[in-house]
Short mmCIF file of C-alpha atoms and ligand atoms in Angstrom, two decimals:
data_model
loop_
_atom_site.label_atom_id
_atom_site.label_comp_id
_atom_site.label_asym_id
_atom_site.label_seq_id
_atom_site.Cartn_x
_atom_site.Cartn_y
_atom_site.Cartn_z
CA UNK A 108 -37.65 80.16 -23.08
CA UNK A 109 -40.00 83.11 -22.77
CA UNK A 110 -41.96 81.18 -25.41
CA UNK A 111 -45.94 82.26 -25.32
CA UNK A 112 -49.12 82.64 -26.64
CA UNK A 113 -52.85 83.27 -25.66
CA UNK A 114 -56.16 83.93 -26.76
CA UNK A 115 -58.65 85.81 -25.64
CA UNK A 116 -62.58 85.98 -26.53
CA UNK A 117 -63.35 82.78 -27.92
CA UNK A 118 -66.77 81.06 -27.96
CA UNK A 119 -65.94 77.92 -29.82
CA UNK A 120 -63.47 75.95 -28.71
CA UNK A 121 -63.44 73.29 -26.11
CA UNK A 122 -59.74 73.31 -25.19
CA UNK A 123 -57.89 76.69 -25.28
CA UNK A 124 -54.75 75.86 -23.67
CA UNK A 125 -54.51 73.50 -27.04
CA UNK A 126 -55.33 76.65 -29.06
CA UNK A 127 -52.72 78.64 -27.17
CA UNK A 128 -49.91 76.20 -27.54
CA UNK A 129 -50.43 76.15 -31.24
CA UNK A 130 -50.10 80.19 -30.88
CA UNK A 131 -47.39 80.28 -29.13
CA UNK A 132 -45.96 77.90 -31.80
CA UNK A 133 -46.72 80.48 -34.60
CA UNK A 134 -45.30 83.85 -35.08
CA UNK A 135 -47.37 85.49 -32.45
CA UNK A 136 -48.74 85.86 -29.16
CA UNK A 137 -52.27 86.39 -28.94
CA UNK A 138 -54.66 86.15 -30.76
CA UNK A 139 -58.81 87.18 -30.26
CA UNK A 140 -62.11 86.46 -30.80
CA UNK A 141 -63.46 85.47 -34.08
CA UNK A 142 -59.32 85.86 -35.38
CA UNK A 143 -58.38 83.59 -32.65
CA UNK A 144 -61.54 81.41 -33.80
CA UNK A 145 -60.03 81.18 -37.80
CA UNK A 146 -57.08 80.41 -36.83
CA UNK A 147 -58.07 77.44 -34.42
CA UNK A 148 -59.58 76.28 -38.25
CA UNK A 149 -56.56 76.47 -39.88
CA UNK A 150 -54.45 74.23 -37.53
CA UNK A 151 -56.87 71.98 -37.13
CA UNK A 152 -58.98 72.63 -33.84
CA UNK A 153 -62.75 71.70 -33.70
CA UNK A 154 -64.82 74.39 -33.40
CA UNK A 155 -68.07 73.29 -31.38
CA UNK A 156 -71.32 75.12 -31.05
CA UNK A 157 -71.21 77.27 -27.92
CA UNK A 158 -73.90 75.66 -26.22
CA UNK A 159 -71.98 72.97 -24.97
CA UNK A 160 -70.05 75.31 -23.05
CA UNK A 161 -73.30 76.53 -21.48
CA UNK A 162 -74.45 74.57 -18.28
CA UNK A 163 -78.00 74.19 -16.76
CA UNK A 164 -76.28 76.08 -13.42
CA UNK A 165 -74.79 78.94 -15.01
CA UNK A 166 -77.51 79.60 -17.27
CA UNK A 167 -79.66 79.55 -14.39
CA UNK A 168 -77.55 82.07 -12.32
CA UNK A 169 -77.12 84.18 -15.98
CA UNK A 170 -80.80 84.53 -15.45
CA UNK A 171 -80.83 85.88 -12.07
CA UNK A 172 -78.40 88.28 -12.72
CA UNK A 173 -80.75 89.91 -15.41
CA UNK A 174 -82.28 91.31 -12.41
CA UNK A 175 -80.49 91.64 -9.48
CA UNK A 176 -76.76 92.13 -11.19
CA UNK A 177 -73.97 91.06 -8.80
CA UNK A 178 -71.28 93.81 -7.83
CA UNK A 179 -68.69 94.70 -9.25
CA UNK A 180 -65.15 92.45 -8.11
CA UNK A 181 -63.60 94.02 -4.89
CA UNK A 182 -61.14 93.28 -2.25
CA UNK A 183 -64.89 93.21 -0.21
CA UNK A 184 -66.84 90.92 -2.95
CA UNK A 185 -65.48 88.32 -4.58
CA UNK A 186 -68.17 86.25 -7.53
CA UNK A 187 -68.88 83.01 -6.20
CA UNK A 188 -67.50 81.26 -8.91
CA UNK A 189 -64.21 81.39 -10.14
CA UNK A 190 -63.11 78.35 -12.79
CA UNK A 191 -59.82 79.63 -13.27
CA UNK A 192 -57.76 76.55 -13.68
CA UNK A 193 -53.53 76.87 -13.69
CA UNK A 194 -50.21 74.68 -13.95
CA UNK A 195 -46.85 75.11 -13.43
CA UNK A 196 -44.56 72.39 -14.70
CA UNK A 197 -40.63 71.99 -14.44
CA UNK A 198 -39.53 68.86 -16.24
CA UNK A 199 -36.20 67.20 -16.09
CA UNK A 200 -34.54 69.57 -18.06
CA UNK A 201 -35.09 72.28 -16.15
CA UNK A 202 -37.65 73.79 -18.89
CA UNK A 203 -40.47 75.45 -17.05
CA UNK A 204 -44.04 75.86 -18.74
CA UNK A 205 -47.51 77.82 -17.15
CA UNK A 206 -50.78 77.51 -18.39
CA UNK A 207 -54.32 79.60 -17.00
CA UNK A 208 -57.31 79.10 -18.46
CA UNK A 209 -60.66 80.62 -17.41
CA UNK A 210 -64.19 81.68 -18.03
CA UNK A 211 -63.52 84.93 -16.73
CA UNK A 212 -65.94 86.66 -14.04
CA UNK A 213 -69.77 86.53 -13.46
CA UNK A 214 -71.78 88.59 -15.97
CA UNK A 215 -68.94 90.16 -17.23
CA UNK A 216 -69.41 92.43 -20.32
CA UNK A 217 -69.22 91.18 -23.89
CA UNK A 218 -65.24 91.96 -24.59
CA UNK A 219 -64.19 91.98 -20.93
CA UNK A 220 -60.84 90.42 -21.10
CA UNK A 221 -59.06 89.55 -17.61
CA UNK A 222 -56.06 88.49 -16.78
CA UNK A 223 -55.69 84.42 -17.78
CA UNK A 224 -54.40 85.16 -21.29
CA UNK A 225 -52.04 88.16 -20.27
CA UNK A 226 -48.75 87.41 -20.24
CA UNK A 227 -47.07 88.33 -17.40
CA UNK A 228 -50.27 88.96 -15.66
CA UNK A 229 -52.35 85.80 -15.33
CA UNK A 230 -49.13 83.59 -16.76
CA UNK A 231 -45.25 83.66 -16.76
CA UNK A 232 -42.69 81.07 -17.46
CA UNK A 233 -39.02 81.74 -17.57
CA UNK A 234 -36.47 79.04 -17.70
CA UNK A 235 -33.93 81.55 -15.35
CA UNK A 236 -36.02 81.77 -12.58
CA UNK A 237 -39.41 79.92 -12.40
CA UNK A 238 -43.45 79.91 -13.58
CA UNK A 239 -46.34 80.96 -12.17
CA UNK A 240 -50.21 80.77 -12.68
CA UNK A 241 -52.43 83.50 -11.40
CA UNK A 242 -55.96 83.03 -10.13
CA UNK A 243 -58.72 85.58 -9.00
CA UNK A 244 -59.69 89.32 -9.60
CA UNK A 245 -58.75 89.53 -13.39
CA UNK A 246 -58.37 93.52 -13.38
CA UNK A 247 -56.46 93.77 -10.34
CA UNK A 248 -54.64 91.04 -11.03
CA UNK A 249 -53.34 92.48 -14.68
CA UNK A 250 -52.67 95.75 -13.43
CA UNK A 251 -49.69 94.78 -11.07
CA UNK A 252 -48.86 91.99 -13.55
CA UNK A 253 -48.71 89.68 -10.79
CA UNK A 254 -47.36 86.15 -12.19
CA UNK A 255 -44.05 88.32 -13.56
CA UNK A 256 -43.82 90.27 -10.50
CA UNK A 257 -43.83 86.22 -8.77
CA UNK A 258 -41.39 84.84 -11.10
CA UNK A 259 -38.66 87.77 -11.04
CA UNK A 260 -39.23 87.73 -6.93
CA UNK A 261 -37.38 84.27 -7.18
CA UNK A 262 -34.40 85.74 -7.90
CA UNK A 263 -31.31 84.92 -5.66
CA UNK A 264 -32.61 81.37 -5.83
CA UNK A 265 -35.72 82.76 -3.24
CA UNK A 266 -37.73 80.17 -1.88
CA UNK A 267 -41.78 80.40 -3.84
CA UNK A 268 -43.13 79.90 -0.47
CA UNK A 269 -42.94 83.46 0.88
CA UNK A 270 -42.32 84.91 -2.65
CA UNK A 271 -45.52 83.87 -3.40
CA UNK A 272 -47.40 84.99 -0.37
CA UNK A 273 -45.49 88.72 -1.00
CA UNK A 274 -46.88 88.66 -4.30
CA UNK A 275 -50.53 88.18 -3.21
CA UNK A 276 -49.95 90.64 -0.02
CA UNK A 277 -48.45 92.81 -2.64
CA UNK A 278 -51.81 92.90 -5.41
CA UNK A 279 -53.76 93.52 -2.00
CA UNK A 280 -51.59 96.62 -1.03
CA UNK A 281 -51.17 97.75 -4.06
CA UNK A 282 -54.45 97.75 -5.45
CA UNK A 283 -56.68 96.18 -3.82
CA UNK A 284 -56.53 92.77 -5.24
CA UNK A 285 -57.72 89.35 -4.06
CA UNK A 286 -55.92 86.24 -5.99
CA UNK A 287 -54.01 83.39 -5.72
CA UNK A 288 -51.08 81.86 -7.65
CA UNK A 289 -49.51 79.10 -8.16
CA UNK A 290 -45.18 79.48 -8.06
CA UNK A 291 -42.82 77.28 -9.05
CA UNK A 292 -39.22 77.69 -9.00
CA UNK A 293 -36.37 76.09 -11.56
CA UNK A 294 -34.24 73.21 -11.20
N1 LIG B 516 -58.92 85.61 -13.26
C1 LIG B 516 -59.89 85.41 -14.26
C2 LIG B 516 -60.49 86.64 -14.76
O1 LIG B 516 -60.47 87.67 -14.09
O2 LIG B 516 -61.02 86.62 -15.85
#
């Protein structure tokens, strides 16, 4: 139903897509940092202490990269890790629903926002024509606002198989990019 809402920024809650869903049920669409964070308390979402988000690994690698700071993203370097995690669904009904949540990139600055809570860039769902979830270079990503670009390449009933490989040949052309996505058509 072109339904949607994000946040971005947030260092206290456990389960974001929950947070998300219960912006995308209010009258906007995204919502940030400590706003996003007072507004988790007003529906009713736990806010935790941000060190259980922290674990012993990434701490550890934090720690390296005081020193010896990995590269920036490129088509040549990608961070080794990525816990971007995505979902399409279609239901009975034919209503479609995408969700992306992620961590965002190694060492990335305080404020760095990728592409997991743009719409249209790390998430699309449209009833007409299908959903997709975007995974990988965050900037790159956003800038050819990939999962839209997916979604409207199903139209003419296209099959997501090769619409989604154009779209990832497409962010690489275009600028660059190295992702992956997950496309789903409707009903
Ligand atoms: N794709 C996740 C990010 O760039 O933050």
């Amino acid at each position: 139903t072109l339904d949607a809402g994000a946040v971005a920024g947030v260092r206290r809650v456990k389960n974001v897509i929950r947070l998300a869903r219960r912006v995308m049920e209010s009258p906007h669409t995204l919502l940030i940092a400590q706003g996003a964070e007072i507004f988790a308390d007003q529906v009713g979402i736990p806010l935790i202490d941000n060190n259980e988000l922290k674990t012993p690994e990434l701490i550890k690698q934090w720690q390296t990269y005081q020193t010896n700071p990995p590269p920036l993203p490129s088509a040549e370097y990608i961070p080794p890790h990525c816990d971007t995690v995505g979902c399409v669904a279609v239901d009975c009904h034919g209503n479609i629903a995408a969700g992306t949540s992620t961590g965002g990139m190694d060492f990335k600055p305080v404020g760095r926002v990728g592409d997991s809570p743009i719409i249209g860039a790390g998430v699309y769902a449209d009833n007409l024509f299908g959903g997709a979830s975007a995974t990988g270079w965050g900037e790159s990503i956003t800038r050819v606002v990939l999962a839209k670009f997916a979604v409207d390449s199903l139209q003419g009933n296209r099959d997501p198989h090769p619409a989604a490989r154009d779209a990832i040949e497409m962010l690489a052309r275009r600028v660059g990019g190295t992702g992956g996505i997950i496309l789903a058509d409707r009903l």
